[in-house]
PDB file of C-alpha atoms in Angstrom:
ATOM      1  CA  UNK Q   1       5.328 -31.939  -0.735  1.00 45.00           C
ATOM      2  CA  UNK Q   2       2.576 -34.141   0.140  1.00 44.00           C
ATOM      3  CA  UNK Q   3      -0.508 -33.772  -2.092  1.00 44.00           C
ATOM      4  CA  UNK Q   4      -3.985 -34.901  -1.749  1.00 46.00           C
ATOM      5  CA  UNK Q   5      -7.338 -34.584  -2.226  1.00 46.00           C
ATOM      6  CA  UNK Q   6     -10.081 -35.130   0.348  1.00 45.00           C
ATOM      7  CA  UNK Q   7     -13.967 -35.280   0.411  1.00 47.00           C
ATOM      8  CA  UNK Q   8     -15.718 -32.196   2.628  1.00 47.00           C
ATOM      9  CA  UNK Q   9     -18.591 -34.210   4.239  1.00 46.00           C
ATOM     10  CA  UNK Q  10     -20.290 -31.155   4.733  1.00 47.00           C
ATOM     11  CA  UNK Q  11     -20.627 -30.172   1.260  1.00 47.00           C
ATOM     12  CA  UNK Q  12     -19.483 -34.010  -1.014  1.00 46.00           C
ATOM     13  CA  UNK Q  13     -16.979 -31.653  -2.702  1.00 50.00           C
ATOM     14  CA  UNK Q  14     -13.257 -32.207  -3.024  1.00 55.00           C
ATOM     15  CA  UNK Q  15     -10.965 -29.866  -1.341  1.00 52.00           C
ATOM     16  CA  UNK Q  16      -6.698 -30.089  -2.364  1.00 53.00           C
ATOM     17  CA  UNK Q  17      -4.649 -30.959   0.429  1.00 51.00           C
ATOM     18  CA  UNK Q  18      -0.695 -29.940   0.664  1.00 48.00           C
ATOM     19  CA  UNK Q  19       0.457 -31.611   3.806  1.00 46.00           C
ATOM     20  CA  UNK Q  20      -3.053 -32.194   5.415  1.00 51.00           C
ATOM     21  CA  UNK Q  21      -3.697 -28.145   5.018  1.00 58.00           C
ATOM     22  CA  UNK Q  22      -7.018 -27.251   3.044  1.00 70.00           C
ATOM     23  CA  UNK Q  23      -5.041 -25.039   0.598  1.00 72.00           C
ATOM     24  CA  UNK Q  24      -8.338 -22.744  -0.884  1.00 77.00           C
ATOM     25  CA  UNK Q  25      -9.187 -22.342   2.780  1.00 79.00           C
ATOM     26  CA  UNK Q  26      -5.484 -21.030   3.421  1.00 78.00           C
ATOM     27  CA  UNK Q  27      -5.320 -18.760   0.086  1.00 84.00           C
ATOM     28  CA  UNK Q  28      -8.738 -17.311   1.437  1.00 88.00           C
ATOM     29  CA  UNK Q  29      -7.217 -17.043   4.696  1.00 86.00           C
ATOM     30  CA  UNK Q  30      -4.538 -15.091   3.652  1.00 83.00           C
ATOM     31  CA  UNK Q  31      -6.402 -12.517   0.989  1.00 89.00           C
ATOM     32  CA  UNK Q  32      -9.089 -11.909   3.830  1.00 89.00           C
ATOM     33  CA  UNK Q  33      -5.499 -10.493   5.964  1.00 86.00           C
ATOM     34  CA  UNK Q  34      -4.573  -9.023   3.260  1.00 89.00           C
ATOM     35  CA  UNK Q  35      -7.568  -7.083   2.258  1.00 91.00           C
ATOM     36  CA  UNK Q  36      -7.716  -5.943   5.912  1.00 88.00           C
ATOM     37  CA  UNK Q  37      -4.011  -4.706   5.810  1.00 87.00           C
ATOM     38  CA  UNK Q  38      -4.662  -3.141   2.376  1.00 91.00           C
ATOM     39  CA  UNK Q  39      -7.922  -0.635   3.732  1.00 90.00           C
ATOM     40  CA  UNK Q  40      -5.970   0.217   6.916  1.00 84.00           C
ATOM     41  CA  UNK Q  41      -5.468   4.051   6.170  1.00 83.00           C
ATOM     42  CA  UNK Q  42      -1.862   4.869   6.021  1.00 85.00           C
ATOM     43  CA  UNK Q  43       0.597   7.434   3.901  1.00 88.00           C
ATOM     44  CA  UNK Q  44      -0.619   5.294   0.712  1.00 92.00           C
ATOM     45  CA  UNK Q  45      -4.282   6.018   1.458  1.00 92.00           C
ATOM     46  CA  UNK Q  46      -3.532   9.763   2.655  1.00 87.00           C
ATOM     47  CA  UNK Q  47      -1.287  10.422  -0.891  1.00 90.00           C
ATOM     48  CA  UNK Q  48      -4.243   9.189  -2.998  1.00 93.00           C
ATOM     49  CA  UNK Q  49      -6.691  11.272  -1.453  1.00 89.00           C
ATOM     50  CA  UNK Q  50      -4.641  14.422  -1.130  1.00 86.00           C
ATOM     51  CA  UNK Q  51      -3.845  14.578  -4.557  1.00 90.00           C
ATOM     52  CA  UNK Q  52      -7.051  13.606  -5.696  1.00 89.00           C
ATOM     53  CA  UNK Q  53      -9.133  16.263  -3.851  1.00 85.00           C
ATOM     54  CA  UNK Q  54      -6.280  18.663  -3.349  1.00 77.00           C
ATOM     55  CA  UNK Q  55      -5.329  18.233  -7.484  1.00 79.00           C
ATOM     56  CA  UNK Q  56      -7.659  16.020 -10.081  1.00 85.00           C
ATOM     57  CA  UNK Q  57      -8.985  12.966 -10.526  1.00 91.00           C
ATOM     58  CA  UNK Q  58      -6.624  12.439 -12.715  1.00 92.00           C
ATOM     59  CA  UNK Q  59      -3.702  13.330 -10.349  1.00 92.00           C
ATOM     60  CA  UNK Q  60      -5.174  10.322  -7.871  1.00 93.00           C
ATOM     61  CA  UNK Q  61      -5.653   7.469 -10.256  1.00 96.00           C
ATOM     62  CA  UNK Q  62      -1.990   8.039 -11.272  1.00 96.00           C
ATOM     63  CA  UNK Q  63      -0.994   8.308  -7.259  1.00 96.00           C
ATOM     64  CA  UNK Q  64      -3.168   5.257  -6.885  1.00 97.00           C
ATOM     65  CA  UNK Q  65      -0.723   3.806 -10.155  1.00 97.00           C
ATOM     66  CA  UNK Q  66       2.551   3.811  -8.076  1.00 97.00           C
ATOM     67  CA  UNK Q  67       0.987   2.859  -5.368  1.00 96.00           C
ATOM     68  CA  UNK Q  68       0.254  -0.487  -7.106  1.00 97.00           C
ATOM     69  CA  UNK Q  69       3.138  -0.824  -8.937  1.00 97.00           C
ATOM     70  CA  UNK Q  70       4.886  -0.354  -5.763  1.00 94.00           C
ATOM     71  CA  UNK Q  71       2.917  -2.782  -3.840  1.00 93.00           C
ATOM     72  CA  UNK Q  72       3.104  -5.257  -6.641  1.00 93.00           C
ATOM     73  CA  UNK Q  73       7.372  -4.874  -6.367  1.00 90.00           C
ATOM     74  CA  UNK Q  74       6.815  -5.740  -2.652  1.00 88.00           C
ATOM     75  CA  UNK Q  75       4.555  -8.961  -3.038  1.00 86.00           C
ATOM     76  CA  UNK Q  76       7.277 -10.042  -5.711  1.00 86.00           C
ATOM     77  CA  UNK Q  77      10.401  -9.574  -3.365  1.00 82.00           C
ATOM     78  CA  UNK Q  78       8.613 -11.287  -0.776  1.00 79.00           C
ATOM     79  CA  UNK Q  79       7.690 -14.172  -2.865  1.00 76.00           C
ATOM     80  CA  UNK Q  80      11.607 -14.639  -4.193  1.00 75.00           C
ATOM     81  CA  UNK Q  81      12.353 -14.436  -0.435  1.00 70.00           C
ATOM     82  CA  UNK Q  82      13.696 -10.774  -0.250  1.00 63.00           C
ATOM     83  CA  UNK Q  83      12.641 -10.008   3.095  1.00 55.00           C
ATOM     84  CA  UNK Q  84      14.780 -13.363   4.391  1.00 60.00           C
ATOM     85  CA  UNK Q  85      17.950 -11.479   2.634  1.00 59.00           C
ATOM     86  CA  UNK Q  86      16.865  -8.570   4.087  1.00 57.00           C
ATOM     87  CA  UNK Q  87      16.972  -9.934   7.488  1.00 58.00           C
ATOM     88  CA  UNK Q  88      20.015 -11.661   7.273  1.00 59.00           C
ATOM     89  CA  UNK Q  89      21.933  -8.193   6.363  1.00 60.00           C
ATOM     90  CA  UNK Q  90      20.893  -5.780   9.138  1.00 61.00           C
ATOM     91  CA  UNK Q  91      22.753  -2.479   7.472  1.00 69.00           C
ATOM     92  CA  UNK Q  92      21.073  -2.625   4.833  1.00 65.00           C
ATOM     93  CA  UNK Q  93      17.408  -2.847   6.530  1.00 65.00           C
ATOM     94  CA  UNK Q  94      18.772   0.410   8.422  1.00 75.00           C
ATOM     95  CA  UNK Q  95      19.993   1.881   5.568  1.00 76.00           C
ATOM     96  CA  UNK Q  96      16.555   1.300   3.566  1.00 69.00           C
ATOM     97  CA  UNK Q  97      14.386   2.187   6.403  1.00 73.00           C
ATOM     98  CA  UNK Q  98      16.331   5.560   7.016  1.00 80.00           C
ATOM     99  CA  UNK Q  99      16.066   6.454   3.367  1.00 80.00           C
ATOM    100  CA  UNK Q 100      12.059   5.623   3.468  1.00 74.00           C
ATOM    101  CA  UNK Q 101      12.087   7.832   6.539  1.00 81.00           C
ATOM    102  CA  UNK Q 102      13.528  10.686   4.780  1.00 86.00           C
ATOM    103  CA  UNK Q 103      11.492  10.735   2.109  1.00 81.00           C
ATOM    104  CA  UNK Q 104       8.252  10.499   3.636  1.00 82.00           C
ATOM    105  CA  UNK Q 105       8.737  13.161   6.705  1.00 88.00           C
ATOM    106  CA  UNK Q 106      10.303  15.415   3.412  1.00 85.00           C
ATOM    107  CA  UNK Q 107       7.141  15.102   1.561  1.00 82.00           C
ATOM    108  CA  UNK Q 108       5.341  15.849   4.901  1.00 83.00           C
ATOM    109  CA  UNK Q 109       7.220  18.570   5.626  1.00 87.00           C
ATOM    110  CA  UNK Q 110       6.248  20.262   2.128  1.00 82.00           C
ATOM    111  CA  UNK Q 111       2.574  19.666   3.269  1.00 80.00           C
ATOM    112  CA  UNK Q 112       2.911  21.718   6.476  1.00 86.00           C
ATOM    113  CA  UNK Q 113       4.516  24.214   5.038  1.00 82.00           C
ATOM    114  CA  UNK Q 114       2.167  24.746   2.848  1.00 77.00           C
ATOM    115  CA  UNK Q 115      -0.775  24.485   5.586  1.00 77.00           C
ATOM    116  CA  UNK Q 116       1.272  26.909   7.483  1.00 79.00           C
ATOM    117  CA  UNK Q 117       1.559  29.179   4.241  1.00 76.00           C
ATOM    118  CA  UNK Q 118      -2.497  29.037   4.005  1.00 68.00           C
ATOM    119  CA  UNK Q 119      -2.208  29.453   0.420  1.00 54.00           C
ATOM    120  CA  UNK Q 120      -3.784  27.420  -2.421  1.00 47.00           C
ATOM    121  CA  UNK Q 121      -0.614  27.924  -4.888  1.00 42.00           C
ATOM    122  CA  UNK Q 122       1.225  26.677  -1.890  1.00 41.00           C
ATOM    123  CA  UNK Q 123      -0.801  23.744  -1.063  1.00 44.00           C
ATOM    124  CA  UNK Q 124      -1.101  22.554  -4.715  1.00 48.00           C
ATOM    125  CA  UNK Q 125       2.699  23.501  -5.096  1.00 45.00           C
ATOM    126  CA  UNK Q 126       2.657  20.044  -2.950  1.00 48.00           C
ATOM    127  CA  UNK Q 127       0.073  18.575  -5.017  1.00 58.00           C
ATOM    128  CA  UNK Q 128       2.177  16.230  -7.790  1.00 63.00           C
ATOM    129  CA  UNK Q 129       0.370  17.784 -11.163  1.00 65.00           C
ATOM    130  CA  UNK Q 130       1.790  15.677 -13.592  1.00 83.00           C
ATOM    131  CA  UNK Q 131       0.844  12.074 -14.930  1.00 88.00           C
ATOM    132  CA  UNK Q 132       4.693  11.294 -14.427  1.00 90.00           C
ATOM    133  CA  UNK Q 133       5.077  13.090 -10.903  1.00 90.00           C
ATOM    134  CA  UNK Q 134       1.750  11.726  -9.489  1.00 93.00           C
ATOM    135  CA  UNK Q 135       2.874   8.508 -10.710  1.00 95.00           C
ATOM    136  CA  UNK Q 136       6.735   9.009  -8.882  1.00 94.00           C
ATOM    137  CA  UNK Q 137       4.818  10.544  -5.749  1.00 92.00           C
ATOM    138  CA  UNK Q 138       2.829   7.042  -5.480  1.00 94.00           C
ATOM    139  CA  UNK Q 139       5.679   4.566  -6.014  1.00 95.00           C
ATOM    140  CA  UNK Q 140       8.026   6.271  -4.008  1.00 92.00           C
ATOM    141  CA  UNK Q 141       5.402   6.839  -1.167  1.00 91.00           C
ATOM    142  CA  UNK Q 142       4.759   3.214  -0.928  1.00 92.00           C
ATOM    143  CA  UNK Q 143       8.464   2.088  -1.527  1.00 90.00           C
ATOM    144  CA  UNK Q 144       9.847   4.870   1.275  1.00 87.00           C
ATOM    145  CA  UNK Q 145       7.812   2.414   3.900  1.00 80.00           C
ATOM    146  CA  UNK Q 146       9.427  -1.187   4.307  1.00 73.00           C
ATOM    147  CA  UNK Q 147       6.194  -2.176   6.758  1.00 74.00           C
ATOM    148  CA  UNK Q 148       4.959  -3.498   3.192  1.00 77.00           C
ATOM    149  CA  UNK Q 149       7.616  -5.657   2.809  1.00 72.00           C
ATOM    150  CA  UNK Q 150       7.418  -7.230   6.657  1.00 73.00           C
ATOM    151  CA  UNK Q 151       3.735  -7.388   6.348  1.00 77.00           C
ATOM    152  CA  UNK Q 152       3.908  -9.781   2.669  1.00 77.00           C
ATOM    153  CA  UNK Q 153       6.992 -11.581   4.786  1.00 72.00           C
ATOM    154  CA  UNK Q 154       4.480 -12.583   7.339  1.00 72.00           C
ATOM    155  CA  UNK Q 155       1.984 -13.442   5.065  1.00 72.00           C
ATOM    156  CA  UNK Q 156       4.189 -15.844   2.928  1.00 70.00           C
ATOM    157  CA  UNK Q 157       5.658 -16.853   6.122  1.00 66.00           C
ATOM    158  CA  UNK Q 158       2.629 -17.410   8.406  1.00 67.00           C
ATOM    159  CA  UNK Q 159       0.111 -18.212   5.981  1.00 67.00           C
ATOM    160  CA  UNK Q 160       1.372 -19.764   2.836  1.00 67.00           C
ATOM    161  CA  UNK Q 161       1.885 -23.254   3.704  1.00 65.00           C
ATOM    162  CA  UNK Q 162       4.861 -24.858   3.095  1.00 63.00           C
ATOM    163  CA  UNK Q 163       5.333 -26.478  -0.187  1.00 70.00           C
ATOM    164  CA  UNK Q 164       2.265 -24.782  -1.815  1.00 68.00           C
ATOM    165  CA  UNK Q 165       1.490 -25.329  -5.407  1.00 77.00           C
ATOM    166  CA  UNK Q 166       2.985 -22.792  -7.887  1.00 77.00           C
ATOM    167  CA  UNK Q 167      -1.140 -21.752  -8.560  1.00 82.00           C
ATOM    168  CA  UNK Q 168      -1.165 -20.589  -4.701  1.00 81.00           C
ATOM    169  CA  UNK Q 169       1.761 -17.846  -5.249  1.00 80.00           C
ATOM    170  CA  UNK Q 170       1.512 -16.543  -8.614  1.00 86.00           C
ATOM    171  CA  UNK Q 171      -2.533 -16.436  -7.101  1.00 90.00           C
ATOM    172  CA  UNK Q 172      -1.753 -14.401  -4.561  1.00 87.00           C
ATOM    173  CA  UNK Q 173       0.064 -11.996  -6.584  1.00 89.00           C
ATOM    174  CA  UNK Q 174      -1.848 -11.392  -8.897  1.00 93.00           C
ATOM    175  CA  UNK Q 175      -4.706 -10.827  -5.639  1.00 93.00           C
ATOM    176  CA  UNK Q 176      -2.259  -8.004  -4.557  1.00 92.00           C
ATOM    177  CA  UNK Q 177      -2.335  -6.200  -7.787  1.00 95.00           C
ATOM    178  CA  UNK Q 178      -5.992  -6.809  -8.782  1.00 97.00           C
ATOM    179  CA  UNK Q 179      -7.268  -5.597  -5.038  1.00 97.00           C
ATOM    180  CA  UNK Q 180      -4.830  -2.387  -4.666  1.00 96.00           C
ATOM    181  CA  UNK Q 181      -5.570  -1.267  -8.090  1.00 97.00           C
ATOM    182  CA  UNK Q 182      -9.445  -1.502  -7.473  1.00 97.00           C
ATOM    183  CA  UNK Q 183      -9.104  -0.248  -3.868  1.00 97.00           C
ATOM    184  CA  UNK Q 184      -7.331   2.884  -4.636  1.00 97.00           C
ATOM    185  CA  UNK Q 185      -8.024   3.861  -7.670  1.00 97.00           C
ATOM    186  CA  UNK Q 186     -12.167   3.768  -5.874  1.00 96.00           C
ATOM    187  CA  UNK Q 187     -10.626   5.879  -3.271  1.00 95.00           C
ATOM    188  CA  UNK Q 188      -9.746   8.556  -5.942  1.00 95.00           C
ATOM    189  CA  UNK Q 189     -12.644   8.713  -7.860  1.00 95.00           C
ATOM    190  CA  UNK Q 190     -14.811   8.601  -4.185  1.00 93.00           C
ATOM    191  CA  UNK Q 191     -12.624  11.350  -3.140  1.00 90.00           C
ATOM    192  CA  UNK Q 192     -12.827  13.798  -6.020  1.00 89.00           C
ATOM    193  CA  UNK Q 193     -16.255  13.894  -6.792  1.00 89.00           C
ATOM    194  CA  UNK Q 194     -17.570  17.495  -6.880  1.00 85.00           C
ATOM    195  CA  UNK Q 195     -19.302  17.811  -3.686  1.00 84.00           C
ATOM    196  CA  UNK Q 196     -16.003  16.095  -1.709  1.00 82.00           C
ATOM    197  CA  UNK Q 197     -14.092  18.272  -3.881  1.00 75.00           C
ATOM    198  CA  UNK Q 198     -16.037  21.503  -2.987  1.00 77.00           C
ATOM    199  CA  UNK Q 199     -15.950  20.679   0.966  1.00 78.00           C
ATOM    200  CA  UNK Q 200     -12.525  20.019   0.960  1.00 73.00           C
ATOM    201  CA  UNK Q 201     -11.901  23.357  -0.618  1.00 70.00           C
ATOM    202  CA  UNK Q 202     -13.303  24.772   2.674  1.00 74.00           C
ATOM    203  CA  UNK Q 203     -11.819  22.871   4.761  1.00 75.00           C
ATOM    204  CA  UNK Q 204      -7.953  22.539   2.511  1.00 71.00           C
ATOM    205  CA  UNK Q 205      -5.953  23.972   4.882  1.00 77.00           C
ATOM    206  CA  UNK Q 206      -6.495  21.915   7.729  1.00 80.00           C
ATOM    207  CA  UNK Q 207      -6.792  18.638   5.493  1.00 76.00           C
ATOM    208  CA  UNK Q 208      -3.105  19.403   3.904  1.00 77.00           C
ATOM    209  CA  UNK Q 209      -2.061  19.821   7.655  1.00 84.00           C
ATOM    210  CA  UNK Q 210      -3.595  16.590   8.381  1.00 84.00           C
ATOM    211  CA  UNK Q 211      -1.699  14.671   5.609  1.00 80.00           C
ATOM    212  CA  UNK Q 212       1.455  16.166   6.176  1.00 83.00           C
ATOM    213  CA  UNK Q 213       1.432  15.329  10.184  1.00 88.00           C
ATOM    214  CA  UNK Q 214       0.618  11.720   8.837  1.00 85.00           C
ATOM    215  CA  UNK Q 215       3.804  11.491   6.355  1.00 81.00           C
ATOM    216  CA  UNK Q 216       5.783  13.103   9.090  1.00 89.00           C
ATOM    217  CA  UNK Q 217       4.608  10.642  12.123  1.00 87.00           C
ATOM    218  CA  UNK Q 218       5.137   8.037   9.792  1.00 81.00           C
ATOM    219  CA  UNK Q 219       8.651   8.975   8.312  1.00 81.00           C
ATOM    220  CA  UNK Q 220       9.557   9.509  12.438  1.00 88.00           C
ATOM    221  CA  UNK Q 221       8.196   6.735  13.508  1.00 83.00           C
ATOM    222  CA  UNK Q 222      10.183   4.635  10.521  1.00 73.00           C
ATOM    223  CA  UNK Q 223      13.429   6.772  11.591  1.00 80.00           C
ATOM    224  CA  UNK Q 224      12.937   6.016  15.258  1.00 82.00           C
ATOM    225  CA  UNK Q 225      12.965   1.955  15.044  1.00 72.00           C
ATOM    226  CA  UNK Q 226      16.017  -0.017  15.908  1.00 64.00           C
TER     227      UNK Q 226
END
């Protein structure tokens, strides 16, 4: 690793160098990506809301909770170079994807049913009600798709530069945790105010339609990759 400091003639200020890359240009570079990746809705996004205006508040801050946790266990097996290993073994990318699959076109397929039902004690039947369950219904949601995984492999890969300092990584990190716990956890509370919370009731059986055709597109969509 090459490091050194140079003078931005723009501004007189000294910027750190790691192999003639700017590295707080590249850690900004690669939270603005991230942040981009993180807002694009997806079954994370469409569990928090569902449970949040389809059960409690309460219900989608603890969704939001896996979700985090879960993202955070991503970001960490990238970092120790999990997605490499991953690569390297093909069976057991299958394997994992295939199980992700399952899960998330079974949780959609709970969903529909209960659209199809039309009944609120069916739709909250697939509404996790408990601290514990909404917690297990958000870590398993974002652990059941590996895209989060690929996508922190890229980052690492693409936009950490080689031979970063130990600050840039453990930085990043921490980023990843900080922004999806804020991020989600705003999407709950947005999402089950009283007057979203009152609209959806009008419109809950077409909502718990939506969200279940998401987990299911997504689950067959994970299933269908080679």
């Amino acid at each position: 690793m090459i490091l050194t400091s140079a003078k931005d003639q723009d501004h007189g200020e000294e910027v750190e160098l790691v192999n003639g890359i700017d590295i707080g240009a590249a850690f900004l570079t690669a939270l603005v990506v991230w942040l981009a990746a993180l807002m694009t809705p997806g079954p994370d996004f469409a569990a928090t809301v569902h449970a949040s205006v389809g059960g409690s508040r309460r219900s989608g801050l603890w969704v939001a909770a896996g979700v985090t946790v879960g993202m955070a266990a991503w970001a960490t097996a990238s970092l120790f170079g999990l997605h490499a290993v991953l690569l390297a073994f093909g069976g057991l990318v299958t394997a994992f994807r295939l199980a992700g699959a399952v899960y998330l076109i079974y949780i959609g397929g709970r969903l529909l049913w209960a659209a199809w039902k039309g009944e609120a004690s069916h739709a909250h039947a697939a509404t996790p009600r408990s601290v514990s369950g909404a917690f297990r219904h958000g870590l398993l949601t974002n652990l059941a798709n590996p895209k989060a995984l690929a996508l922190f492999g890229s980052l690492f890969a693409v936009l950490v530069p080689p031979d970063a300092p130990s600050w840039f990584s453990v930085g990043f990190l921490v980023a990843v945790v900080v922004t999806t716990a804020a991020w989600y956890a705003l999407v709950a509370v947005t999402m089950s105010t009283d007057a979203i919370a009152h609209g959806y009731r009008r419109v809950e059986r077409g909502m718990t339609a939506v969200t279940g055709v998401v987990f299911v597109a997504v689950g067959a969509r994970l299933a269908a990759r080679p």
